[in-house]
Tab-separated table of C-alpha atoms and ligand atoms in Angstrom:
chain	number	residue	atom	x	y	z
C	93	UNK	CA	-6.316	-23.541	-30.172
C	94	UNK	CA	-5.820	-20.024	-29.720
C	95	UNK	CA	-6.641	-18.277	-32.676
C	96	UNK	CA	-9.784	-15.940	-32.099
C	97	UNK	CA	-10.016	-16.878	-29.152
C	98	UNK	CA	-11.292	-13.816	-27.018
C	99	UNK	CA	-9.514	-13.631	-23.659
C	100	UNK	CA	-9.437	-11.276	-20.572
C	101	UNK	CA	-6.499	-10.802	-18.883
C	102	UNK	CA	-6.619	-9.730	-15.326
C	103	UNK	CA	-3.268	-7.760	-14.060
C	104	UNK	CA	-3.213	-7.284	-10.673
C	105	UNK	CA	0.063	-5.616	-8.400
C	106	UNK	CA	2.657	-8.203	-8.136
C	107	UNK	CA	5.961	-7.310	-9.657
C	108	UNK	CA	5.959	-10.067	-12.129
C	109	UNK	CA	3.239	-7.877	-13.830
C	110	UNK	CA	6.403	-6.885	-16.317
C	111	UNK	CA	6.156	-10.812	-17.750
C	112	UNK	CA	2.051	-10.265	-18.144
C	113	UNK	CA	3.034	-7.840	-21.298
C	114	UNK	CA	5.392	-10.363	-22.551
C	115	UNK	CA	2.393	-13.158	-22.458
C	116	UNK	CA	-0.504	-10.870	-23.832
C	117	UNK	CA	2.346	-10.165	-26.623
C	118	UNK	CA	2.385	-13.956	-27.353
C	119	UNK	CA	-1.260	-14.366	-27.132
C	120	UNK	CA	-1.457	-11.684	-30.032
C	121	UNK	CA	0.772	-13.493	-31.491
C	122	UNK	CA	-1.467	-16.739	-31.790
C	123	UNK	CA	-3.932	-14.794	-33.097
C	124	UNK	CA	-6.272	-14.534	-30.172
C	125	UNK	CA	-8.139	-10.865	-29.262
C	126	UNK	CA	-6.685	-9.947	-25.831
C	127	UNK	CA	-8.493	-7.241	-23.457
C	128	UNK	CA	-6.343	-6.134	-20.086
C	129	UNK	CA	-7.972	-5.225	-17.386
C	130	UNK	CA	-5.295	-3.536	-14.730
C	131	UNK	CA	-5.866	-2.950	-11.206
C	132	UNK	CA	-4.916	0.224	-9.541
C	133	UNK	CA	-1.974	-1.177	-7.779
C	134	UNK	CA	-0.794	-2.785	-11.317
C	135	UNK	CA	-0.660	0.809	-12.880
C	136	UNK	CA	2.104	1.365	-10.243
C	137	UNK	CA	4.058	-1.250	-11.721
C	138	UNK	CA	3.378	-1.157	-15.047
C	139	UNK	CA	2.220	1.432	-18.057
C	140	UNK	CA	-1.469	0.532	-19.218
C	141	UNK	CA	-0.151	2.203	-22.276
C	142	UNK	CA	2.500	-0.532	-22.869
C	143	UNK	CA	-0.600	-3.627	-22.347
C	144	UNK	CA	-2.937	-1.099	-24.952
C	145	UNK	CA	0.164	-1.325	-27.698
C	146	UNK	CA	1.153	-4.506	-27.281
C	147	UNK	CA	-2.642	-5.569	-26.932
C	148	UNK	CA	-4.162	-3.446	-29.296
C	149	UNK	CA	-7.026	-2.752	-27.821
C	150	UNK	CA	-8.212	-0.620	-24.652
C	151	UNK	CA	-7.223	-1.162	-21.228
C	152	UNK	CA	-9.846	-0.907	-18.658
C	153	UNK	CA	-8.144	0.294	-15.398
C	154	UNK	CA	-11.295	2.393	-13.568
C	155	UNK	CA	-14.653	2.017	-13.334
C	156	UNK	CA	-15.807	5.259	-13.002
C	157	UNK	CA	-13.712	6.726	-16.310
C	158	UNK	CA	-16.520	6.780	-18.465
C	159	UNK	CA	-14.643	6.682	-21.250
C	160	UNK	CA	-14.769	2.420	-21.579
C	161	UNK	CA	-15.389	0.866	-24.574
C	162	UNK	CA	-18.825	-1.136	-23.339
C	163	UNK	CA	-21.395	0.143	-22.085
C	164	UNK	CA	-21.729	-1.309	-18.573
C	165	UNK	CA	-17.800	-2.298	-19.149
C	166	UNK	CA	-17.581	-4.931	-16.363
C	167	UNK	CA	-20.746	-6.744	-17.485
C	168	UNK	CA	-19.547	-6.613	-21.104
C	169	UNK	CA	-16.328	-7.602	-20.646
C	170	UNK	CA	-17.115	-10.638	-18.553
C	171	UNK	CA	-19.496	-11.515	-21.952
C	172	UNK	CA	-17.845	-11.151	-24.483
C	173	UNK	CA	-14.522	-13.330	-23.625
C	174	UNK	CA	-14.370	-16.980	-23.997
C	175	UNK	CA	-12.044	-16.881	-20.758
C	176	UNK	CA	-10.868	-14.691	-18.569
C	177	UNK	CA	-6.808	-15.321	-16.678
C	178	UNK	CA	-5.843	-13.193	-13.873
C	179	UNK	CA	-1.519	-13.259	-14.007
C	180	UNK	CA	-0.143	-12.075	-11.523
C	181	UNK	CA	-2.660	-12.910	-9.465
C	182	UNK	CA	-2.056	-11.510	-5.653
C	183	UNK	CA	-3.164	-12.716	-2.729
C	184	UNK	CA	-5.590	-9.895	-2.759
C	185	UNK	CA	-6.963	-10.202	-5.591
C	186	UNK	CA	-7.373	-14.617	-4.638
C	187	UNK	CA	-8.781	-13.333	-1.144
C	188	UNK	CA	-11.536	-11.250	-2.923
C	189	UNK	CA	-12.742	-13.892	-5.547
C	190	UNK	CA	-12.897	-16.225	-2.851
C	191	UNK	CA	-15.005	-14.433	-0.322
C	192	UNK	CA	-17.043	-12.373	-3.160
C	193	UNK	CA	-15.686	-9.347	-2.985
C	194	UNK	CA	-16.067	-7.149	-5.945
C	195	UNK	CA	-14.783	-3.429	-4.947
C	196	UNK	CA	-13.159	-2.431	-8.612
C	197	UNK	CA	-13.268	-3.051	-12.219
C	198	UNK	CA	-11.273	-6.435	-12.378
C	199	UNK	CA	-13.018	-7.911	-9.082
C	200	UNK	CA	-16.277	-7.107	-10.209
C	201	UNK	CA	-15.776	-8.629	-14.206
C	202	UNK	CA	-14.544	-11.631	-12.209
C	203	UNK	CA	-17.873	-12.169	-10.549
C	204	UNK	CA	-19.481	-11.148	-12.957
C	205	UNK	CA	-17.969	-13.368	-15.496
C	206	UNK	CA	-19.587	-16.791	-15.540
C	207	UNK	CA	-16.884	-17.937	-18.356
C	208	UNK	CA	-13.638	-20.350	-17.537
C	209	UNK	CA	-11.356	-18.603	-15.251
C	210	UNK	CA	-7.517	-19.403	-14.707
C	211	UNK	CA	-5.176	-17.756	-11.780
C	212	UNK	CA	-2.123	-17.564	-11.894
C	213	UNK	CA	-1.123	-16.639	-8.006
C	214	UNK	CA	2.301	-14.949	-7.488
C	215	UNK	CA	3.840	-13.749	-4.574
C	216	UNK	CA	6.062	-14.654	-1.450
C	217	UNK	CA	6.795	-17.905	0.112
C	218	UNK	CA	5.596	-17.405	3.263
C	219	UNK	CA	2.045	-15.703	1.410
C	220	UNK	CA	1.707	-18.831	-0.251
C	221	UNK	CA	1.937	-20.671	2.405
C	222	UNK	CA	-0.467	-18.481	4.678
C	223	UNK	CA	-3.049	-20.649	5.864
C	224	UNK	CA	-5.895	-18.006	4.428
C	225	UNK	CA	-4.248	-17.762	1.008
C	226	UNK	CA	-3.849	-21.713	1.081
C	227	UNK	CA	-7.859	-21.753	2.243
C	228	UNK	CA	-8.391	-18.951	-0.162
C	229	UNK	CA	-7.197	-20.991	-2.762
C	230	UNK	CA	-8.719	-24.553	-2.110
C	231	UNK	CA	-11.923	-22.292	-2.451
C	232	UNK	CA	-11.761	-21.231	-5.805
C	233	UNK	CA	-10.469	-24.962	-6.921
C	234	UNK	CA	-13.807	-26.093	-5.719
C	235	UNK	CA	-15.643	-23.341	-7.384
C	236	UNK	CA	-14.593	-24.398	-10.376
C	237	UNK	CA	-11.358	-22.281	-10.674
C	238	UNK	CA	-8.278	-23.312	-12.422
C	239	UNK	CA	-4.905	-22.401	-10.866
C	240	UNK	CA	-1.926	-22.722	-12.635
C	241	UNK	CA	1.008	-24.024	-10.255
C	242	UNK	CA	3.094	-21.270	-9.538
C	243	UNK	CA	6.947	-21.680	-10.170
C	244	UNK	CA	9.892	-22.137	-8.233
C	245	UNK	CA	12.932	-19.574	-7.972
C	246	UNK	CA	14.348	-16.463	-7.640
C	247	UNK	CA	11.742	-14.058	-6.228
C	248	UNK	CA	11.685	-10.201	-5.812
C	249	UNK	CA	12.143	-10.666	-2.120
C	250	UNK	CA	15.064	-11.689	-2.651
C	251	UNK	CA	14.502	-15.453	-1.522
C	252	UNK	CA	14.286	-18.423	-3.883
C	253	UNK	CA	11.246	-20.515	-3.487
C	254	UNK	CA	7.828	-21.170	-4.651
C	255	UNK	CA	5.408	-17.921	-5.916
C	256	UNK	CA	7.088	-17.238	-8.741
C	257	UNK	CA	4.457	-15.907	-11.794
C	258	UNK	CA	5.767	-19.130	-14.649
C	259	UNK	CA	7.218	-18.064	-17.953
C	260	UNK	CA	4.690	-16.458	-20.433
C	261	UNK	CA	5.590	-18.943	-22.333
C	262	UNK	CA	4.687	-21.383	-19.775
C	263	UNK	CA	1.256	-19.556	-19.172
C	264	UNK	CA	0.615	-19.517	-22.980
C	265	UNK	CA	0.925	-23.171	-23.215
C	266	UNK	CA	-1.228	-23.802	-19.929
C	267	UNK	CA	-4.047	-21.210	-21.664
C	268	UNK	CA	-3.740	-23.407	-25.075
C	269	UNK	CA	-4.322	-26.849	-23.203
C	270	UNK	CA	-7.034	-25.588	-21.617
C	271	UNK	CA	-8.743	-24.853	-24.511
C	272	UNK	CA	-7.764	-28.082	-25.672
C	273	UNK	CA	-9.048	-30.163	-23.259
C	274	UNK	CA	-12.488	-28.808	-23.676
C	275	UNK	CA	-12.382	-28.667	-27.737
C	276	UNK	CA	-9.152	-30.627	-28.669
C	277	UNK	CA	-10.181	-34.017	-30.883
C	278	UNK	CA	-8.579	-36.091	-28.000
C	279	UNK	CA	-10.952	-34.028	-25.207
C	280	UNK	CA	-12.371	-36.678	-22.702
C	281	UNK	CA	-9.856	-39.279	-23.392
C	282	UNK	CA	-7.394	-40.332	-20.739
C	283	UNK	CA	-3.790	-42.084	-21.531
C	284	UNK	CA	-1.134	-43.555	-19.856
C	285	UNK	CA	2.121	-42.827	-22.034
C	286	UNK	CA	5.262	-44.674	-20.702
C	287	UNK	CA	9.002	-43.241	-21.371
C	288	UNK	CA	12.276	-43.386	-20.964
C	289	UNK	CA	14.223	-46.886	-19.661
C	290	UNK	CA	13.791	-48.431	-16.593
C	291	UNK	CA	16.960	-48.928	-14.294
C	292	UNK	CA	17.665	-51.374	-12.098
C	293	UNK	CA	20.383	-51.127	-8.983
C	294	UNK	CA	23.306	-53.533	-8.883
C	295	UNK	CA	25.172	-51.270	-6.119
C	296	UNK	CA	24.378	-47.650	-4.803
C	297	UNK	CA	25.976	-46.318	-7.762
C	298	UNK	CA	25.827	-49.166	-10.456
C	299	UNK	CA	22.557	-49.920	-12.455
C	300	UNK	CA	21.605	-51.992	-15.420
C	301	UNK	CA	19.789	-49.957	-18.052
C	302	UNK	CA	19.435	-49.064	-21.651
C	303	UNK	CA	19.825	-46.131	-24.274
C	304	UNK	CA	16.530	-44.965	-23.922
C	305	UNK	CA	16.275	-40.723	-23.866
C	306	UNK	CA	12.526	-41.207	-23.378
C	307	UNK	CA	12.083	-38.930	-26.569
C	308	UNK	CA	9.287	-41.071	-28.013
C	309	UNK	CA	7.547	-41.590	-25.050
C	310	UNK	CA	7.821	-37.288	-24.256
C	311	UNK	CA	6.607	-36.410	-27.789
C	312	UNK	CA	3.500	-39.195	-27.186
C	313	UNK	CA	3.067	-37.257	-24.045
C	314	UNK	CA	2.928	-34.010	-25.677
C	315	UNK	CA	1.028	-34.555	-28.560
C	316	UNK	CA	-1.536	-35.824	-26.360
C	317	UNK	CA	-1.721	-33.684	-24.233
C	318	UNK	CA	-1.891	-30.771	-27.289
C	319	UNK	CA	-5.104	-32.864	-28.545
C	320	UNK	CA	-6.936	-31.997	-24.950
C	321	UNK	CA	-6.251	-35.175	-23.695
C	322	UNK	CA	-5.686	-36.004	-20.331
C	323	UNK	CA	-1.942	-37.336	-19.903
C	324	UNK	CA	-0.068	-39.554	-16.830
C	325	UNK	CA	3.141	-39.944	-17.963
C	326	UNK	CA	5.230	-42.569	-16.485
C	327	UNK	CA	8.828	-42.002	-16.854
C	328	UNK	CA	11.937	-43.370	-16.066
C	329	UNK	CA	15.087	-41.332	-15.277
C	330	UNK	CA	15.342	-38.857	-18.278
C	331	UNK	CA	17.156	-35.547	-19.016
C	332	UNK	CA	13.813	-34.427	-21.031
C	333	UNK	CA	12.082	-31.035	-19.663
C	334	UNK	CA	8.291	-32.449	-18.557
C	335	UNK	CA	5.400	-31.881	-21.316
C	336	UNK	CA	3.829	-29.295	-20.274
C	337	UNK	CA	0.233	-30.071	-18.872
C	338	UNK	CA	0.754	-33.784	-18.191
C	339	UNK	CA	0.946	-35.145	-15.205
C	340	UNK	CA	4.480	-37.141	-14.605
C	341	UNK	CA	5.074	-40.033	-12.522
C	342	UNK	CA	9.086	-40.323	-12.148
C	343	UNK	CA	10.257	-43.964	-11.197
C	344	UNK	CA	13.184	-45.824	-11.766
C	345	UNK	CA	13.248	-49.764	-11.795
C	346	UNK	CA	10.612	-51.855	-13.666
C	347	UNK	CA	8.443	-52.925	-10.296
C	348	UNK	CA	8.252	-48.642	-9.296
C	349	UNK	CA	7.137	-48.294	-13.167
C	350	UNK	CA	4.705	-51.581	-12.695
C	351	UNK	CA	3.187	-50.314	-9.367
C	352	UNK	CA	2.574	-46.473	-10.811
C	353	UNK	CA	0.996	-48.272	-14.176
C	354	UNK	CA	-1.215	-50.571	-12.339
C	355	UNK	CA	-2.334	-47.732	-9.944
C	356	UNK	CA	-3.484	-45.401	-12.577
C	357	UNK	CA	-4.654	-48.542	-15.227
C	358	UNK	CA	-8.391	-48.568	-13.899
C	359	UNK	CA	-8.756	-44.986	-14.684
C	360	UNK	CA	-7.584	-44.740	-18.174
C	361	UNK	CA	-9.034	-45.247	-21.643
C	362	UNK	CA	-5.454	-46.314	-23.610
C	363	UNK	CA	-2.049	-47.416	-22.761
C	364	UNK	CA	0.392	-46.104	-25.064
C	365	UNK	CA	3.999	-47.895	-23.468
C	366	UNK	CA	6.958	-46.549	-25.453
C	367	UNK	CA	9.576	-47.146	-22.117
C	368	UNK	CA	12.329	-49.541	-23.175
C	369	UNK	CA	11.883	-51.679	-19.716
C	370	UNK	CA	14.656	-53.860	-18.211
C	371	UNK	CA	13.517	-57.341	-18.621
C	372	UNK	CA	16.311	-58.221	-15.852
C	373	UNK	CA	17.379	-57.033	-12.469
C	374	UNK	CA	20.128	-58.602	-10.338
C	375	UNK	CA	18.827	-61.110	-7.763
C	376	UNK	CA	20.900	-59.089	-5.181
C	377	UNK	CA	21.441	-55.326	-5.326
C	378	UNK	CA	24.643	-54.689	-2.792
C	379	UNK	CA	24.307	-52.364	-0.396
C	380	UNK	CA	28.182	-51.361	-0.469
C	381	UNK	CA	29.214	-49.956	-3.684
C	382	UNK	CA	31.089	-53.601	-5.156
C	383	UNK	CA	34.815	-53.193	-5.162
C	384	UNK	CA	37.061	-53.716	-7.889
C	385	UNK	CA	39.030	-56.728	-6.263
C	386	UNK	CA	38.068	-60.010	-8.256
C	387	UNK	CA	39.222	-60.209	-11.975
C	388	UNK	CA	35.558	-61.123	-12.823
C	389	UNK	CA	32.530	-60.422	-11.474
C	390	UNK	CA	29.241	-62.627	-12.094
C	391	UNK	CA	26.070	-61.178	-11.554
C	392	UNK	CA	22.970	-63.444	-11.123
C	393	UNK	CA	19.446	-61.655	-12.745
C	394	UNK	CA	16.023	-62.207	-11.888
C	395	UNK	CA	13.655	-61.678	-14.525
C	396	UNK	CA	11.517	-58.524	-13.998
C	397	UNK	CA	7.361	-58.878	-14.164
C	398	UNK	CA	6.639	-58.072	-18.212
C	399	UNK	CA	4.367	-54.757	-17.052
C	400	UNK	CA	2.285	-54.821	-20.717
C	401	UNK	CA	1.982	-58.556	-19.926
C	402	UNK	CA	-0.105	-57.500	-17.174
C	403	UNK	CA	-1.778	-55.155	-18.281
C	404	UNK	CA	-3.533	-57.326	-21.320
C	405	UNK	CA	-4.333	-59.816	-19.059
C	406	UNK	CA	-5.793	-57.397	-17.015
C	407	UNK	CA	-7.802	-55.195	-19.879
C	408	UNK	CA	-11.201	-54.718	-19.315
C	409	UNK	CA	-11.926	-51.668	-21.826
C	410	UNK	CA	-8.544	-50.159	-22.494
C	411	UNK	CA	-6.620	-49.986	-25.708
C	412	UNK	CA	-3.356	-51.125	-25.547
C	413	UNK	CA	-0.396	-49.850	-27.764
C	414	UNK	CA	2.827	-51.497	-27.368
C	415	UNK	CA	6.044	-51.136	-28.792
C	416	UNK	CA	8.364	-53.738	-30.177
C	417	UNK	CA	12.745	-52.582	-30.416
C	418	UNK	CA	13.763	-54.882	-32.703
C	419	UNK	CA	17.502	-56.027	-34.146
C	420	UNK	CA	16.528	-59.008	-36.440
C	421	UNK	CA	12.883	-60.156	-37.817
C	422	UNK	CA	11.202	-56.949	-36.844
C	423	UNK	CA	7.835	-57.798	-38.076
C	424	UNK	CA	7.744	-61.705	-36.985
C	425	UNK	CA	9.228	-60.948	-33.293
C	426	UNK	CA	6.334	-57.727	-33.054
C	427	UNK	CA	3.444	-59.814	-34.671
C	428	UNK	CA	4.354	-62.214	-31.548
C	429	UNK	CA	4.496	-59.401	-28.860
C	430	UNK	CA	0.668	-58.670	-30.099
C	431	UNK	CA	-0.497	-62.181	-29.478
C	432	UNK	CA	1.840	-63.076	-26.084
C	433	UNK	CA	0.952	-59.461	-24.449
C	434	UNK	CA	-3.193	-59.174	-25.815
C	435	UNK	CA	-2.282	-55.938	-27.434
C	436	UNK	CA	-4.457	-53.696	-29.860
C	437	UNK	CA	-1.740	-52.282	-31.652
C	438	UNK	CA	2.298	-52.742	-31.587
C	439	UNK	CA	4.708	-50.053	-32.852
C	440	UNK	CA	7.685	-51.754	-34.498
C	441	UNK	CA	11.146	-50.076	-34.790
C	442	UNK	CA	14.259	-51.806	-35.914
C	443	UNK	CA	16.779	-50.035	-33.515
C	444	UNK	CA	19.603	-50.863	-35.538
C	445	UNK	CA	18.277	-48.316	-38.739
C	446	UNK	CA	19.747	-44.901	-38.785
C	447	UNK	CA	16.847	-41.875	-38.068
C	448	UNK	CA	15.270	-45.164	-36.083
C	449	UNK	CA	14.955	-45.903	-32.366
C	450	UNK	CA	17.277	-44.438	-29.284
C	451	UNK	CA	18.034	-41.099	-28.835
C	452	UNK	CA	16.938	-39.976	-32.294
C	453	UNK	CA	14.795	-37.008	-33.152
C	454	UNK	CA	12.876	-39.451	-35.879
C	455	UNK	CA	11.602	-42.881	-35.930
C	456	UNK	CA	11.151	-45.860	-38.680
C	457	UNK	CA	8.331	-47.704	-37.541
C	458	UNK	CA	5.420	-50.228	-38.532
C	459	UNK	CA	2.124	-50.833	-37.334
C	460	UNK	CA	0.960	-53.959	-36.579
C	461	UNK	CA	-2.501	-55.149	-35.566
C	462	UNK	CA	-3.910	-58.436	-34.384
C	463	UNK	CA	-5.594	-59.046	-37.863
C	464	UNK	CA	-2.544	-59.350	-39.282
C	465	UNK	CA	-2.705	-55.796	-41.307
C	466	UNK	CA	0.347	-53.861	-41.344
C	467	UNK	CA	0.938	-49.654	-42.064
C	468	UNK	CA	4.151	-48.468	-42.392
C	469	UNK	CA	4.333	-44.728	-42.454
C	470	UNK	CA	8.280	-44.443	-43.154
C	471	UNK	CA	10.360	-41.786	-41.885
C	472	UNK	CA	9.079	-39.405	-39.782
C	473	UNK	CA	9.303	-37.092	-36.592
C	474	UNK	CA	8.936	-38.795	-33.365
C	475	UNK	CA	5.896	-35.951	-32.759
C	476	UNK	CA	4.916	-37.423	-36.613
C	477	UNK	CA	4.444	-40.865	-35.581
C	478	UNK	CA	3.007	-39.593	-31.956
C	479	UNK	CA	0.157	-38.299	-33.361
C	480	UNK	CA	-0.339	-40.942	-36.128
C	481	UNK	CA	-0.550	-43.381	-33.032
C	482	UNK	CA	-2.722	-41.117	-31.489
C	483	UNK	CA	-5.313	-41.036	-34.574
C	484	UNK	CA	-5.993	-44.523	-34.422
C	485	UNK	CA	-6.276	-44.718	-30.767
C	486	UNK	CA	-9.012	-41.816	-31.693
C	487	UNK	CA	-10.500	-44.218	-34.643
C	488	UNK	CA	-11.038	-46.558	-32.161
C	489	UNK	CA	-12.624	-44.615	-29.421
C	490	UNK	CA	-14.959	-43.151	-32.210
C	491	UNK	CA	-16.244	-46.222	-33.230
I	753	PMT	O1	13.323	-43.236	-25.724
I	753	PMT	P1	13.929	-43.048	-27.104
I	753	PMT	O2	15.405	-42.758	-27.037
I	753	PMT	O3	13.177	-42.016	-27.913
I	753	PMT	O4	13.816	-44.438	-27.886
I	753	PMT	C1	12.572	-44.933	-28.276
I	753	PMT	C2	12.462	-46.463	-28.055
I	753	PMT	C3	13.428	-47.174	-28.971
I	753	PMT	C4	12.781	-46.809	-26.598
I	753	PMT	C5	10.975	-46.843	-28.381
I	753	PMT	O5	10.708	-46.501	-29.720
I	753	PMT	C6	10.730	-48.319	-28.158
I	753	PMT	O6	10.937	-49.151	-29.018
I	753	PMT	N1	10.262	-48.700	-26.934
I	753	PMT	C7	10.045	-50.085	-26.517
I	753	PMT	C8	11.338	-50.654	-26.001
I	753	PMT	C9	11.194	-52.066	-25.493
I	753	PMT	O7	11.339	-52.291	-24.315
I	753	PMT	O8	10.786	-52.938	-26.383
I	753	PMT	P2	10.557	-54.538	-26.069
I	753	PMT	O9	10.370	-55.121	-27.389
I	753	PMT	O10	11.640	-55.046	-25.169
I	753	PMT	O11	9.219	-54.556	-25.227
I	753	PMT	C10	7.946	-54.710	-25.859
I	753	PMT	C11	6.899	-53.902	-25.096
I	753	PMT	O12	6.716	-54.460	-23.785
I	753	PMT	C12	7.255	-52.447	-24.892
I	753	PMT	O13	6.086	-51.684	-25.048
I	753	PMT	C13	7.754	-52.408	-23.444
I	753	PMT	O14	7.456	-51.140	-22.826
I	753	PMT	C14	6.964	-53.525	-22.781
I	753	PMT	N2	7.676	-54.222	-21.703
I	753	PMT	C15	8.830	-54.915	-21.946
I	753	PMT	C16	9.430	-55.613	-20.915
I	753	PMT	C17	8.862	-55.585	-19.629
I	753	PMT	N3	9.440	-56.219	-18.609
I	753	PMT	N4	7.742	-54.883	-19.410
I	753	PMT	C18	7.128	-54.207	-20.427
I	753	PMT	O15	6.104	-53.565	-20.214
């Protein structure tokens, strides 16, 4: 998404302006054309001569210079970029765009600018949390604005909390999805992905569950989300970092994964549900963790609502992907999962094949459709077979 893209950066004084060079140097990398803009206070921190190598192209610190490369260089600047990202952005520099002040080169390209705008706002805790910085902030969302979370951690103050600038690599990624969701070939569409398996409490430390890692459901999530589209991800307890750019829902048993599914099910165009859901819970979950005293212990299980169930009875325009994990009769047990659960589509793995199912970085699967066709793509990355999933739900949608 990046390449030739033409971007402004905005650097304004926060001391995570060091990590700004580090992201134009990736954004180079992508192949995009990068112009800095520093303020006066950023100079402080860091060499405009370090963002002119790495970016290779002019920095524009002063207005006044007269040595810019545009003529009129706030104007031009503000034209000729497809996007313009302020990182770090202070609370100064927030307080200005949202009460239209333009008193120096980067302030006035901002206004000037009437291209997509990201901030990235870094700082203290406690300037966060100011009330005007919070208002400040609220303003520009409403404008139009889009602010990239800051991260928690270690700060320069010397406290750990919220403010920190997020990785370049972080910012990079947030930069590429934006340009995705405007021109990606998924742009528009909004999915509910499922992952991971669902737990369910016998005892405050005992659960039923499965071998899940949620790594099909994650690389659903992400590929998705890559294509521009717009991604809930409803996950049960994994140790998987979160796509970046999707929105994550953690739950744990099957009714917390039912209840966030149903809530967002209106809203979206296509279910894709790749979570390996516990069809059982016990009919009692102690409130003492059980001990050890009996020589056998017999749990009693209630069956848990079937959530895709549900949601095909329920479908009123959405496209419904299931999956089916599978130790005998793979293709007879999935054909019936399409019928019993009204889906569009059903994504067949035998869990028993090696490179198939749990925990892998690959999948075996098959398609399956309700008219009885079948596609079976063979071995292939779970981000492989992600996107494959994803092209039909595109197919569809394009019909
Ligand atoms: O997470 P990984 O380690 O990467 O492993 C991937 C996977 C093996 C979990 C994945 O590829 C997979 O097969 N997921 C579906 C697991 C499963 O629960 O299959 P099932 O045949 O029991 O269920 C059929 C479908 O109904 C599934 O889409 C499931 O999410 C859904 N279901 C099942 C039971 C239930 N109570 N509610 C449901 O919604």
């Amino acid at each position: 998404m990046l390449e030739g893209k033409k971007i402004v950066i905005g650097v304004t004084g926060g001391i995570a302006a060091y990590k700004t060079v580090t992201l134009v140097s990736r954004l180079v990398q992508a192949k995009a054309q990068v112009r800095v803009i520093m303020t006066e206070a950023a100079t402080k921190l860091v060499s405009p001569l370090l963002f002119k190598e790495i970016s290779g192209g002019p920095v524009a610190c002063d207005m006044w210079c007269g040595n810019q490369e545009f003529n009129v260089e706030h104007v031009a600047l503000g034209r000729w970029c497809d996007l313009m990202v302020v990182a770090p952005a202070t609370a100064n520099i927030i307080g200005k765009m949202a009460n239209g002040i333009a008193d120096d080169l980067l302030s006035t390209t901002l206004m000037a600018c009437d291209k997509p705008k990201i901030i990235c706002p870094a700082m203290n805790t406690n300037m966060l949390n100011n009330p005007a910085v919070m208002r400040n902030l609220e303003t520009l969302s409403q404008d139009g604005i889009s602010i990239m979370p800051s991260a928690a951690g270690h700060l320069a103050c010397g406290v750990n909390g919220s403010g920190r600038l997020p990785e370049p690599e972080d910012i990079k990624e947030y930069i590429d999805h934006f340009f995705a969701r405007h021109e990606g070939d998924l742009a528009g569409l909004k999915l509910l992905v499922t992952a991971g398996g669902t737990r369910e409490a016998i005892d405050p430390v005992r659960f039923i569950g499965n071998r899940s890692s949620g790594k099909m459901g994650y690389a659903i999530a992400r590929d998705a989300a890559c294509r521009g589209a717009d991604v809930v991800l409803v996950s049960g307890p994994v140790a998987l970092e979160p796509p970046p750019c999707v929105r994550v829902i953690p739950v744990e048993s099957t009714q917390e994964m039912l209840d966030a599914c149903l809530a967002v099910y209106p809203d979206v165009d296509a279910v894709i549900k790749a979570a390996a859901v516990a069809d059982y819970k016990p009919h009692h979950a102690a409130e003492q963790k059980i001990k050890k005293n009996e020589e056998s212990l017999t749990l009693t299980l209630d069956k848990n609502p079937d959530i895709l169930k549900l949601l095909g009875e329920r479908k009123t325009h959405q496209f419904l992907v299931g999956f089916a994990a599978e130790t005998q009769h793979l293709v007879e047990n999935a054909a019936a999962k399409v019928r019993k659960k009204n889906l569009d589509m059903i994504v067949a793995n035998d869990v028993t094949v090696k490179g198939a199912g749990f925990s892998t970085d690959t999948n075996i699967v098959k398609f399956l459709f309700p008219d009885g066709s079948i596609r079976e793509p063979g071995l292939l990355t779970k981000e492989e077979v992600g996107n494959l999933i994803l092209d039909i739900v595109k197919e569809h949608f394009r019909k």
